[in-house]
Coordinates of C-alpha atoms and ligand atoms in Angstrom, one line a residue:
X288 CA 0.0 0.0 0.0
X289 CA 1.3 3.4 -1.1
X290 CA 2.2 5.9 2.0
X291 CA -0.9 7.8 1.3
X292 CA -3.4 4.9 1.5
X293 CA -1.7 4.2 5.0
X294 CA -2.5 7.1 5.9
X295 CA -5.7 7.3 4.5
X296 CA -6.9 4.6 6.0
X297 CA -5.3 5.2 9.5
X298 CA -7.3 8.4 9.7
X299 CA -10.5 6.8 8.7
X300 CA -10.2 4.4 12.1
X301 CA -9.5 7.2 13.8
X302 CA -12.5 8.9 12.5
X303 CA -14.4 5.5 13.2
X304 CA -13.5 4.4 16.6
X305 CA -13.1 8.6 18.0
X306 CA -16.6 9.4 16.8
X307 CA -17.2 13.1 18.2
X308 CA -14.0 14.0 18.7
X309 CA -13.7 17.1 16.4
X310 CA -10.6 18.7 18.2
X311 CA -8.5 15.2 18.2
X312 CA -9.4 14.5 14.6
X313 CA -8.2 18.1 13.4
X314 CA -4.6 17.4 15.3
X315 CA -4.5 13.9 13.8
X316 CA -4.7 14.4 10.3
X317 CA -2.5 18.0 10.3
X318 CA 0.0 15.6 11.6
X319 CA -0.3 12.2 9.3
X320 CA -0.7 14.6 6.7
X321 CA 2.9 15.7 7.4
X322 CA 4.3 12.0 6.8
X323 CA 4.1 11.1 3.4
X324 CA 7.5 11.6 2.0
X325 CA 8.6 10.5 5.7
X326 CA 7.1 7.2 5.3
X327 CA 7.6 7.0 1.9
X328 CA 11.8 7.0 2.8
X329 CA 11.3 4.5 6.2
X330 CA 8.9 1.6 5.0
X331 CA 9.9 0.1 8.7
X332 CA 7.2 2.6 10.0
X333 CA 4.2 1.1 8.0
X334 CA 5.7 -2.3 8.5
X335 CA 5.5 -2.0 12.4
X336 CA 1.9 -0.2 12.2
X337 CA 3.9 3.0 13.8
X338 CA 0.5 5.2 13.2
X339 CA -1.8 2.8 13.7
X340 CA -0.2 2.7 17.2
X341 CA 1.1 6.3 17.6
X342 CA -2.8 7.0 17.1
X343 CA -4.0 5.2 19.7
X344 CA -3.3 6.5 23.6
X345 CA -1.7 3.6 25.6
X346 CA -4.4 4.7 28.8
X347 CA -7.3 6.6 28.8
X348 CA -9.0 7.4 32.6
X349 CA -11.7 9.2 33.1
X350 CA -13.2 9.5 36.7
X351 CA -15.8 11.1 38.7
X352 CA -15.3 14.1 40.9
X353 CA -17.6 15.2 43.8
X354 CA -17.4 18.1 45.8
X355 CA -19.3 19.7 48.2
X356 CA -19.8 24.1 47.4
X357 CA -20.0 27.1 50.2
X358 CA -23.7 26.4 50.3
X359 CA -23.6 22.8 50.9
X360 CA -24.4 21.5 47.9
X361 CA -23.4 18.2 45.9
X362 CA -21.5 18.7 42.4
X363 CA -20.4 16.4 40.5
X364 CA -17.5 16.9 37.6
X365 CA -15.8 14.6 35.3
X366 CA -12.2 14.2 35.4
X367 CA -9.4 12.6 32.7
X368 CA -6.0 12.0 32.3
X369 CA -5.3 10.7 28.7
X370 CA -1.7 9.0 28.9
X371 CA -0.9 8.9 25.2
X372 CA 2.9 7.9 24.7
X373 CA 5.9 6.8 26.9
X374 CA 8.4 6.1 23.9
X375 CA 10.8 9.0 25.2
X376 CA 9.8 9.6 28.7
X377 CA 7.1 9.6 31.6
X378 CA 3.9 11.1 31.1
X379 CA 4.5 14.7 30.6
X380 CA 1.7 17.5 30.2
X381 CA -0.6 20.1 31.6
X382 CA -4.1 19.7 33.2
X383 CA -6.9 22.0 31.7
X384 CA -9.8 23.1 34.1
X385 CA -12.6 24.5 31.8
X386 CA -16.4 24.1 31.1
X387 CA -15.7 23.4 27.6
X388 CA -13.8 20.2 28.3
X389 CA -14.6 16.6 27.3
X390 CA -12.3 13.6 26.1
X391 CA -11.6 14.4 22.4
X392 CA -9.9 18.2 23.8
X393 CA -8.3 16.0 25.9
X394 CA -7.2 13.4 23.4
X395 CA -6.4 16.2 20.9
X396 CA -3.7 18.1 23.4
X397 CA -2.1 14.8 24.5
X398 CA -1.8 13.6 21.2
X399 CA -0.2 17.1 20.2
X400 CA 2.4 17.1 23.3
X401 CA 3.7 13.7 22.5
X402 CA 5.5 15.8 19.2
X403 CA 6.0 19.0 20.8
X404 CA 8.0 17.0 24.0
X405 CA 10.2 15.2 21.7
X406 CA 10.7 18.3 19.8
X407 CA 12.3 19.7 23.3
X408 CA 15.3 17.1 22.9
X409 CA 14.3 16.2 26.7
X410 CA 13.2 12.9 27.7
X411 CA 9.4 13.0 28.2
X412 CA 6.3 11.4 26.5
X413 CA 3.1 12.8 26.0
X414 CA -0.3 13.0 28.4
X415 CA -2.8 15.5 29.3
X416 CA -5.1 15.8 32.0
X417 CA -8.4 18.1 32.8
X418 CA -12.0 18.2 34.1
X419 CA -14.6 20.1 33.0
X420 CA -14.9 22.3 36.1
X421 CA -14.8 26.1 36.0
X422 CA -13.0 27.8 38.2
X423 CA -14.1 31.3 37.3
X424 CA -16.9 32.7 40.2
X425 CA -15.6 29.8 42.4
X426 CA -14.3 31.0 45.7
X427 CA -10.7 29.7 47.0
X428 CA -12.5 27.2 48.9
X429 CA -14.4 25.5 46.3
X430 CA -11.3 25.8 44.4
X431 CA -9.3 23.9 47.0
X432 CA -11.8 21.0 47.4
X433 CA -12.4 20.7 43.5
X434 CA -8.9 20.2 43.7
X435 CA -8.3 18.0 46.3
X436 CA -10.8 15.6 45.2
X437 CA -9.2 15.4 41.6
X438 CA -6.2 14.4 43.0
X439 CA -7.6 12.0 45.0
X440 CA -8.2 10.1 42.0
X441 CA -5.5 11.1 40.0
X442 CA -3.4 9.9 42.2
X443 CA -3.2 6.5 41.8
X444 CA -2.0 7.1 38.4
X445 CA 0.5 8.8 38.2
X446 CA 3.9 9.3 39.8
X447 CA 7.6 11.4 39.8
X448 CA 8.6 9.1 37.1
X449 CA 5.2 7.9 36.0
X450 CA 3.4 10.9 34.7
X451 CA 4.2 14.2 35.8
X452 CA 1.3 16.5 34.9
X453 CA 1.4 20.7 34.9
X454 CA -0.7 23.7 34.5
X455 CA -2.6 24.5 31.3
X456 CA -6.0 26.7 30.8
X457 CA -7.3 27.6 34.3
X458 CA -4.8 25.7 36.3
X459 CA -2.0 28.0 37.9
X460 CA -0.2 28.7 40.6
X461 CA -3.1 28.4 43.1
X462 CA -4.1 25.0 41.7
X463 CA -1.1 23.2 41.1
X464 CA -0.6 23.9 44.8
X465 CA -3.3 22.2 46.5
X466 CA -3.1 19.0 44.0
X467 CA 0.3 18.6 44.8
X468 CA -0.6 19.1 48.9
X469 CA -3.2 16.3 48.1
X470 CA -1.0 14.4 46.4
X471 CA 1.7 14.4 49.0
X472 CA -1.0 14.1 52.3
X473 CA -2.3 10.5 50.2
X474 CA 1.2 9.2 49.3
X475 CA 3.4 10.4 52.2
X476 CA 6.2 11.4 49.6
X477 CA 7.4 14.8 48.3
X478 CA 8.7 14.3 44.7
X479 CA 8.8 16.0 41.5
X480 CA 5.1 14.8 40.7
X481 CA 3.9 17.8 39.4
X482 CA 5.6 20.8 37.7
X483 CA 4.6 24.6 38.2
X484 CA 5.2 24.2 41.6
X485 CA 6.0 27.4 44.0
X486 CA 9.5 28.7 44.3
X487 CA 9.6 27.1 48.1
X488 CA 8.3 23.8 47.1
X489 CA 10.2 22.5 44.3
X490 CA 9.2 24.7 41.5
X491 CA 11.9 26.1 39.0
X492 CA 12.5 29.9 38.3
X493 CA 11.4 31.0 34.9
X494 CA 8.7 28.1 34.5
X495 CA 5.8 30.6 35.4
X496 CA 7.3 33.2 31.8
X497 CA 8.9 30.1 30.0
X498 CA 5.6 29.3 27.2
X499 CA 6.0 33.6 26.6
X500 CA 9.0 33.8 26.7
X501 CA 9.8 30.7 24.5
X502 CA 7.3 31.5 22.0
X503 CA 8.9 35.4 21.2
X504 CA 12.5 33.5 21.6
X505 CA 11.7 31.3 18.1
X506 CA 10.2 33.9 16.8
X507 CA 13.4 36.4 17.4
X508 CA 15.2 33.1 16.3
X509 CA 13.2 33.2 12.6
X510 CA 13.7 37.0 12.4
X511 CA 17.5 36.7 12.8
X512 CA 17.4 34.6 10.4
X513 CA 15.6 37.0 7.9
X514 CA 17.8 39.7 9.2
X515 CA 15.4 41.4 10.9
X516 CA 14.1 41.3 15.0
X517 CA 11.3 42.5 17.3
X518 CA 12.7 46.1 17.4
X519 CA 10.0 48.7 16.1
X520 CA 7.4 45.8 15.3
X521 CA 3.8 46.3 15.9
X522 CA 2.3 43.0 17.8
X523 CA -0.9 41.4 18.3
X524 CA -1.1 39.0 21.6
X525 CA -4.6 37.2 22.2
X526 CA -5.4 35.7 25.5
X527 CA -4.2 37.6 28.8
X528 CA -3.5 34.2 30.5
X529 CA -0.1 32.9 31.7
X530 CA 1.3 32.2 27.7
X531 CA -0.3 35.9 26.3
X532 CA 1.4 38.2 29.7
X533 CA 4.9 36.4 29.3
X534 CA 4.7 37.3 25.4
X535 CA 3.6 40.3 26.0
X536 CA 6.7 41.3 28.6
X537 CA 9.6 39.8 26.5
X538 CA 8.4 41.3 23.4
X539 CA 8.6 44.7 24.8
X540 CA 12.1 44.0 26.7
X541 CA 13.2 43.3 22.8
X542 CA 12.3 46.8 21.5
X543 CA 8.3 45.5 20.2
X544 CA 5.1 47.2 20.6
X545 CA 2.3 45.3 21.4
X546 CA -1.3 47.2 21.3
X547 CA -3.9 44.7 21.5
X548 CA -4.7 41.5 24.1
X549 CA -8.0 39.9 24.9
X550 CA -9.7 37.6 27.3
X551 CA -12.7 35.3 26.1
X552 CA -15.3 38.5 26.4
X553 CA -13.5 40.5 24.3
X554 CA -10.2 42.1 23.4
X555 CA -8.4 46.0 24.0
X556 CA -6.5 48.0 21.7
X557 CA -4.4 50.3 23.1
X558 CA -2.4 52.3 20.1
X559 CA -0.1 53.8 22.8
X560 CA 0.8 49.9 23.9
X561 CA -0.3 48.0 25.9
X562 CA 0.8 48.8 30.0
X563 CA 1.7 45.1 30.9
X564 CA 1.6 46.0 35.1
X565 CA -2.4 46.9 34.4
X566 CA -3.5 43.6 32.8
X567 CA -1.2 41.8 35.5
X568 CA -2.6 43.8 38.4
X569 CA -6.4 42.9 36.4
X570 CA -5.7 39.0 35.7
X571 CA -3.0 37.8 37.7
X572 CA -3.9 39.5 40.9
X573 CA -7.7 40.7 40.9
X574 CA -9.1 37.7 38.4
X575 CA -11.2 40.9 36.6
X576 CA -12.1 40.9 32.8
X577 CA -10.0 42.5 30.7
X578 CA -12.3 45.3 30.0
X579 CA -11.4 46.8 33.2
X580 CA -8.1 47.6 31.5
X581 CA -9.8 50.9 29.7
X582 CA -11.2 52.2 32.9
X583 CA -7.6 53.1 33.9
X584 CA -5.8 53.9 30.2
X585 CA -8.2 56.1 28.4
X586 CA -6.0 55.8 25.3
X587 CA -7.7 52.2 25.4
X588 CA -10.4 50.9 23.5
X589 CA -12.6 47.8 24.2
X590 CA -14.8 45.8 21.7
X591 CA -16.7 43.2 22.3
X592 CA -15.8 39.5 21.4
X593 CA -12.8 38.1 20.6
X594 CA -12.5 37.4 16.7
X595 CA -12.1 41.0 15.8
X596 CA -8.7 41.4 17.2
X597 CA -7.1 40.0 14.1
X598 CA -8.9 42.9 12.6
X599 CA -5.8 44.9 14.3
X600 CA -2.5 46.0 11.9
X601 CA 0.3 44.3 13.3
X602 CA 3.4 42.8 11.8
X603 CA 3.6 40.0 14.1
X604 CA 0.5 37.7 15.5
X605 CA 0.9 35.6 18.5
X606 CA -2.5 34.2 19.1
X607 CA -2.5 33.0 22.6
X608 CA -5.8 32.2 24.2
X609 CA -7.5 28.8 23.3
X610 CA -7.9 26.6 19.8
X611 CA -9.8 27.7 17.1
X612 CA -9.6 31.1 17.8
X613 CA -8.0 32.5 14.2
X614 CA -10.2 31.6 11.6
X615 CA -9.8 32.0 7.8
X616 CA -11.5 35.4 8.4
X617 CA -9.2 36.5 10.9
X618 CA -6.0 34.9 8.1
X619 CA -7.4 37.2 5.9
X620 CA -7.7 40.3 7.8
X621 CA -4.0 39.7 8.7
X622 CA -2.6 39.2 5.1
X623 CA -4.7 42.6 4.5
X624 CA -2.7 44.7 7.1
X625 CA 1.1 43.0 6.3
X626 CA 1.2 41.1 8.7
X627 CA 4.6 39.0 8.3
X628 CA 4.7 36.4 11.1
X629 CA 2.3 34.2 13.0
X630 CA 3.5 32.1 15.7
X631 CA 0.8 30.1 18.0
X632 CA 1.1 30.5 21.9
X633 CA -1.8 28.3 22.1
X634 CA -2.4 25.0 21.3
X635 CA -4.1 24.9 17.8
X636 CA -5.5 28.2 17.7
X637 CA -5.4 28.4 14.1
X638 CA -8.0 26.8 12.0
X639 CA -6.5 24.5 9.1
X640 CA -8.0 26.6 6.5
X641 CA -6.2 29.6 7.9
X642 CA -3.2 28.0 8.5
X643 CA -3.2 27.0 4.8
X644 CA -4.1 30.7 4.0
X645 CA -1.2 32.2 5.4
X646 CA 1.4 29.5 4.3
X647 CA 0.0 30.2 0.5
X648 CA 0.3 34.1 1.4
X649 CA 4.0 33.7 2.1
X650 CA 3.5 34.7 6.0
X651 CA 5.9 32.5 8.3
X652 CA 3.6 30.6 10.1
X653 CA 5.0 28.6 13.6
X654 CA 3.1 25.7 15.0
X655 CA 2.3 25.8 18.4
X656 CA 3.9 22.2 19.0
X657 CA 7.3 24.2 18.1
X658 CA 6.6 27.9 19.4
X659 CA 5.0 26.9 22.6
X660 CA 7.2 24.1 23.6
X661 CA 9.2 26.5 26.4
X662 CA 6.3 26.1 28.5
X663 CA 6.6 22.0 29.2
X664 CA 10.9 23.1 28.2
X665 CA 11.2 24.2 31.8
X666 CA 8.9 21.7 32.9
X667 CA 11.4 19.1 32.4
X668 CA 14.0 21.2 33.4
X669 CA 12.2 21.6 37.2
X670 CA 11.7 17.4 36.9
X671 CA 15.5 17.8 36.4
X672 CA 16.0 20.2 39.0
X673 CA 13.8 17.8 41.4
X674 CA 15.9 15.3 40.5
X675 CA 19.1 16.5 42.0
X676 CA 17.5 18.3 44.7
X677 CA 18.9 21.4 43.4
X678 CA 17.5 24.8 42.1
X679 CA 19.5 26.6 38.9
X680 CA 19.4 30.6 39.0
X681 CA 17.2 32.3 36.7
X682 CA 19.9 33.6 34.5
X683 CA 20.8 29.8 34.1
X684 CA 17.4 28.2 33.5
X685 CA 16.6 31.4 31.4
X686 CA 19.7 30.4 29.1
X687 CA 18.7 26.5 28.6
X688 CA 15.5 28.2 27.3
X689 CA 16.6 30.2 24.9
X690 CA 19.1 27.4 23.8
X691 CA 15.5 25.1 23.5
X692 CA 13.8 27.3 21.6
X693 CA 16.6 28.0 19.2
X694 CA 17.3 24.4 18.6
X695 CA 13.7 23.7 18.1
X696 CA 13.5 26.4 15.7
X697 CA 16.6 25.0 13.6
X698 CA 15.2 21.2 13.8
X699 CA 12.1 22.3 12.3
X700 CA 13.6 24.1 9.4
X701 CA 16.1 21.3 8.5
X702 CA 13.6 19.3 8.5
X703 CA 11.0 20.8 6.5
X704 CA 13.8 21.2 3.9
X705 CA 14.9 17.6 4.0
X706 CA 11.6 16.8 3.4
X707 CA 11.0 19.0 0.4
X708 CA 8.5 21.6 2.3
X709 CA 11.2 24.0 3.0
X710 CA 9.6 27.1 4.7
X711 CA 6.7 24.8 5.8
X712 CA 7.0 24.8 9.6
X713 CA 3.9 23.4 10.5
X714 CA 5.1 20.4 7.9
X715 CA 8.7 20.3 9.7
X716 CA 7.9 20.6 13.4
X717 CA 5.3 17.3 12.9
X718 CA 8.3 15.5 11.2
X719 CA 11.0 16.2 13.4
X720 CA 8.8 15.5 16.4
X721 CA 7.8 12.2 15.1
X722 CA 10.7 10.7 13.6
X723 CA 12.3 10.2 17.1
X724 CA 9.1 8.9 18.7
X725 CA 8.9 6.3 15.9
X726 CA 12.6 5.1 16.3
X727 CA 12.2 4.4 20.3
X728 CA 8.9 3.0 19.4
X729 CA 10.7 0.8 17.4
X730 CA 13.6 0.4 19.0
X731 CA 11.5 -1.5 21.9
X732 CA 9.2 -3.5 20.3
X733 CA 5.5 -3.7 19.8
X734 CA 4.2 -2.4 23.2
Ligands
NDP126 P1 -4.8 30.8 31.1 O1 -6.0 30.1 31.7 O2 -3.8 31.4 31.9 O3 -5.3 31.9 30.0 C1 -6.2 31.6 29.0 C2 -6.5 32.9 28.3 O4 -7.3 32.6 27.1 C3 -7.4 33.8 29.1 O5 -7.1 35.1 28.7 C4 -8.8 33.4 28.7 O6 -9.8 34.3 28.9 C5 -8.6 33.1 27.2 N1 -9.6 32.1 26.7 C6 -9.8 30.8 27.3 N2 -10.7 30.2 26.6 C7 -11.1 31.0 25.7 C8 -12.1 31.0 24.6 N3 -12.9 29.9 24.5 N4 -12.2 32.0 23.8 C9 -11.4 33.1 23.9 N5 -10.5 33.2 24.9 C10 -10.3 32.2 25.7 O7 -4.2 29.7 30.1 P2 -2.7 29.6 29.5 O8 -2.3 31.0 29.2 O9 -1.9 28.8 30.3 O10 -3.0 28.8 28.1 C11 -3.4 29.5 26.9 C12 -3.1 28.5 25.8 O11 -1.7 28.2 25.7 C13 -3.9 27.2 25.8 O12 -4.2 26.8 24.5 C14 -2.9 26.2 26.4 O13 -3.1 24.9 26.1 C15 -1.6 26.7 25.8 N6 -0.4 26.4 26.4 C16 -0.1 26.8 27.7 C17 1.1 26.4 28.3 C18 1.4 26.9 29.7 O14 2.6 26.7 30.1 N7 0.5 27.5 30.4 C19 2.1 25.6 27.6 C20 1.8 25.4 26.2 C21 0.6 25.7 25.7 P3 -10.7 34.3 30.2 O15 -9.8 34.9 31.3 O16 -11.9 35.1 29.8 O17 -11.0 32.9 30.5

């Protein structure tokens, strides 16, 4: 069978036995779609049904979670943890607390961190973890025994060199905390089980900037390569979550201006630039909408939902908030104003349509399996740290970074030119990500 009709037919099972699962079926096929000429050089792959298997998780869980509310009450959420490859490593990958999730989100961002983790060079394989609880209008207290009961379950699956999961949408500082206080009061053991930890706990310096800062590091990587940096450039972050602030603060240490950032109500434009200390004070410390933001800076405008933002002239888009959120509309409206670079913060926040739209239109487009990849970067650099018992300095853990993010960057190039997509990142990042899983899936037999 040609390479295509492998992966033809691979897809079509996954369509088949994943029935629903929108968001896992859109990460699947951007990646098998990258394999062709991959497959078509390694016949061992097909031989040893390498995406038949690399399709499938090797454990899915999915649990119930009660928890009682300030008044009283009974509720009831549902909780996963999709463990989806240990070729290179333990378990490695955030937990996402949000309304809108159910198992083929979390199928879809486990299946995407198995490449992005392997693109890190680190040894870690790919999982993801979340419930469908919404910590927004929750008070600390409900927030603590939502928690706690999570991990009450979670628990028994996962370990320091098991599965180590980490914060993703809606799971922070605060929450990573009282899991891991769980975790440690049921197993009487404090280890490296979960990353995003506090400074006094275990936790590594620069993990709370490292998705922000990593994602305008490859990005400053691609420009140096045109020639060109961040100096002068007009950018457009979405989101105002962990990844969008961290962009936001390292693109203006390197000379850029960004003037518009949004939360899932709506987004501000600021033409003066965006005063980063205002939306910290706002969503770091307060947990206000973002709106707030033009009560202070009248130079500030706010409009209401979030798609318009791509409306907004920039040179560089770094769309940060949640998948989906760039559609071929929003492509267009950036080829419009010039803009020259988009690099995802987020995990699939591009549609495929506008992904193919500004690929075709010549505008350096970034995965977010590649430009994201600092965030989970320093998470194995805290397992690391945990490890030895041992915490680097900032500078230090700030440098192996940078030197991730680089490397990334350069893998994914070579590698879309090996493979005849040169420029084609989205094409190189799923290649170089998945040739090394398939060796070490190789390499130790069918399991
Ligand atoms: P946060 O919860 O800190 O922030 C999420 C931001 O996105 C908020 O501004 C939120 O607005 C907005 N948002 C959430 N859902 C929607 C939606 N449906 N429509 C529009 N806006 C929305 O999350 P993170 O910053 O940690 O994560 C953002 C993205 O980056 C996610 O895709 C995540 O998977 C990815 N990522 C995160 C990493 C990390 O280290 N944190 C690592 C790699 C990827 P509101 O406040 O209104 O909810």
């Amino acid at each position: 069978m040609s390479s295509k009709k492998v992966i033809e037919s691979v897809y079509e099972l996954v369509l088949k036995r994943n029935p629903g699962e929108s968001e896992f079926h859109q990460a699947v096929k951007e990646v098998l779609d990258s394999l062709v000429t991959v497959l078509d050089e390694n016949p061992q792959y097909i031989e040893a049904r390498i995406l038949d298997r690399i399709v499938e998780p090797e454990r899915v869980l999915m649990f119930r979670v009660p928890w009682v509310d300030d008044n009283g009450k009974v509720q009831v959420n549902r909780g996963f943890r999709v463990q989806f490859s240990s070729a290179i490593g333990p378990y490695k990958g955030g937990i996402r607390f949000h309304p809108s999730v159910y198992l083929g989100i979390i199928k879809f961002l486990g299946f995407e961190q198995v490449f992005k983790n392997s693109l890190t060079g680190l040894m870690m394989g790919g999982g993801k973890g979340g419930s469908d609880f919404d910590p927004k209008g929750k008070s600390d207290n409900e927030v603590m025994h939502f928690c706690q009961s999570f991990m009450t379950e979670l628990c028994k699956h996962i370990g320091a060199d098991t599965d180590v999961p980490a914060g993703d949408i809606g799971v922070g500082g605060r929450e990573i905390g009282f899991m891991f206080g769980q975790y440690k009061r049921i197993r009487n053991e404090f280890v490296g089980v979960l990353t995003g930890k506090g400074l006094n706990w275990g936790g590594s310096l620069v993990r709370t900037e490292a998705t922000g800062y990593g994602l305008v590091y490859i990005v400053d990587e691609l420009l140096k390569e045109k020639g060109d940096s961040f100096d002068g450039k007009t950018v457009v972050v979405s989101g105002s979550g962990n990844v969008a602030i961290y962009a936001v603060e390292k693109v203006q240490q390197l000379g850029g201006k960004v003037v518009a950032m949004s939360d899932s109500n709506g987004f501000i434009y600021d033409p003066q630039g965006i005063k980063l200390d205002t939306v910290k004070q706002l969503k770091e410390v307060e947990r206000k909408r973002i709106k707030e933001y033009t009560a202070i800076h009248k130079s500030a405008k706010y409009t209401e939902g979030c798609a318009g933002i791509w409306n907004v002239k920039c040179d560089i888009a770094l769309p940060s908030a949640t998948q989906n959120e760039l559609d071929a509309a929003g492509a267009k409206a950036l080829i419009k104003n010039g803009c020259k670079v988009v690099a995802e913060g987020a995990n699939m926040p591009t549609t495929p349509d506008a992904a193919d739209l500004l690929i075709e239109n010549k505008v350096a487009f970034l995965p977010g399996k590649a430009a994201n990849a600092g965030g989970v970067a320093v998470s194995g650099l805290e397992m690391a740290q945990n490890s030895q018992r041992y915490a680097w300095t900032f500078e230090r853990a700030d440098a192996e970074l940078k030197n991730i993010m680089v490397n990334i960057y350069k893998n994914i190039n070579a590698a879309a030119e090996k493979y005849g997509a040169k420029g084609n990142y989205i094409v190189g990042a799923n290649i170089a990500g998945f040739v090394k899983v398939a060796d070490s899936m190789l390499a130790q037999g069918v399991v």
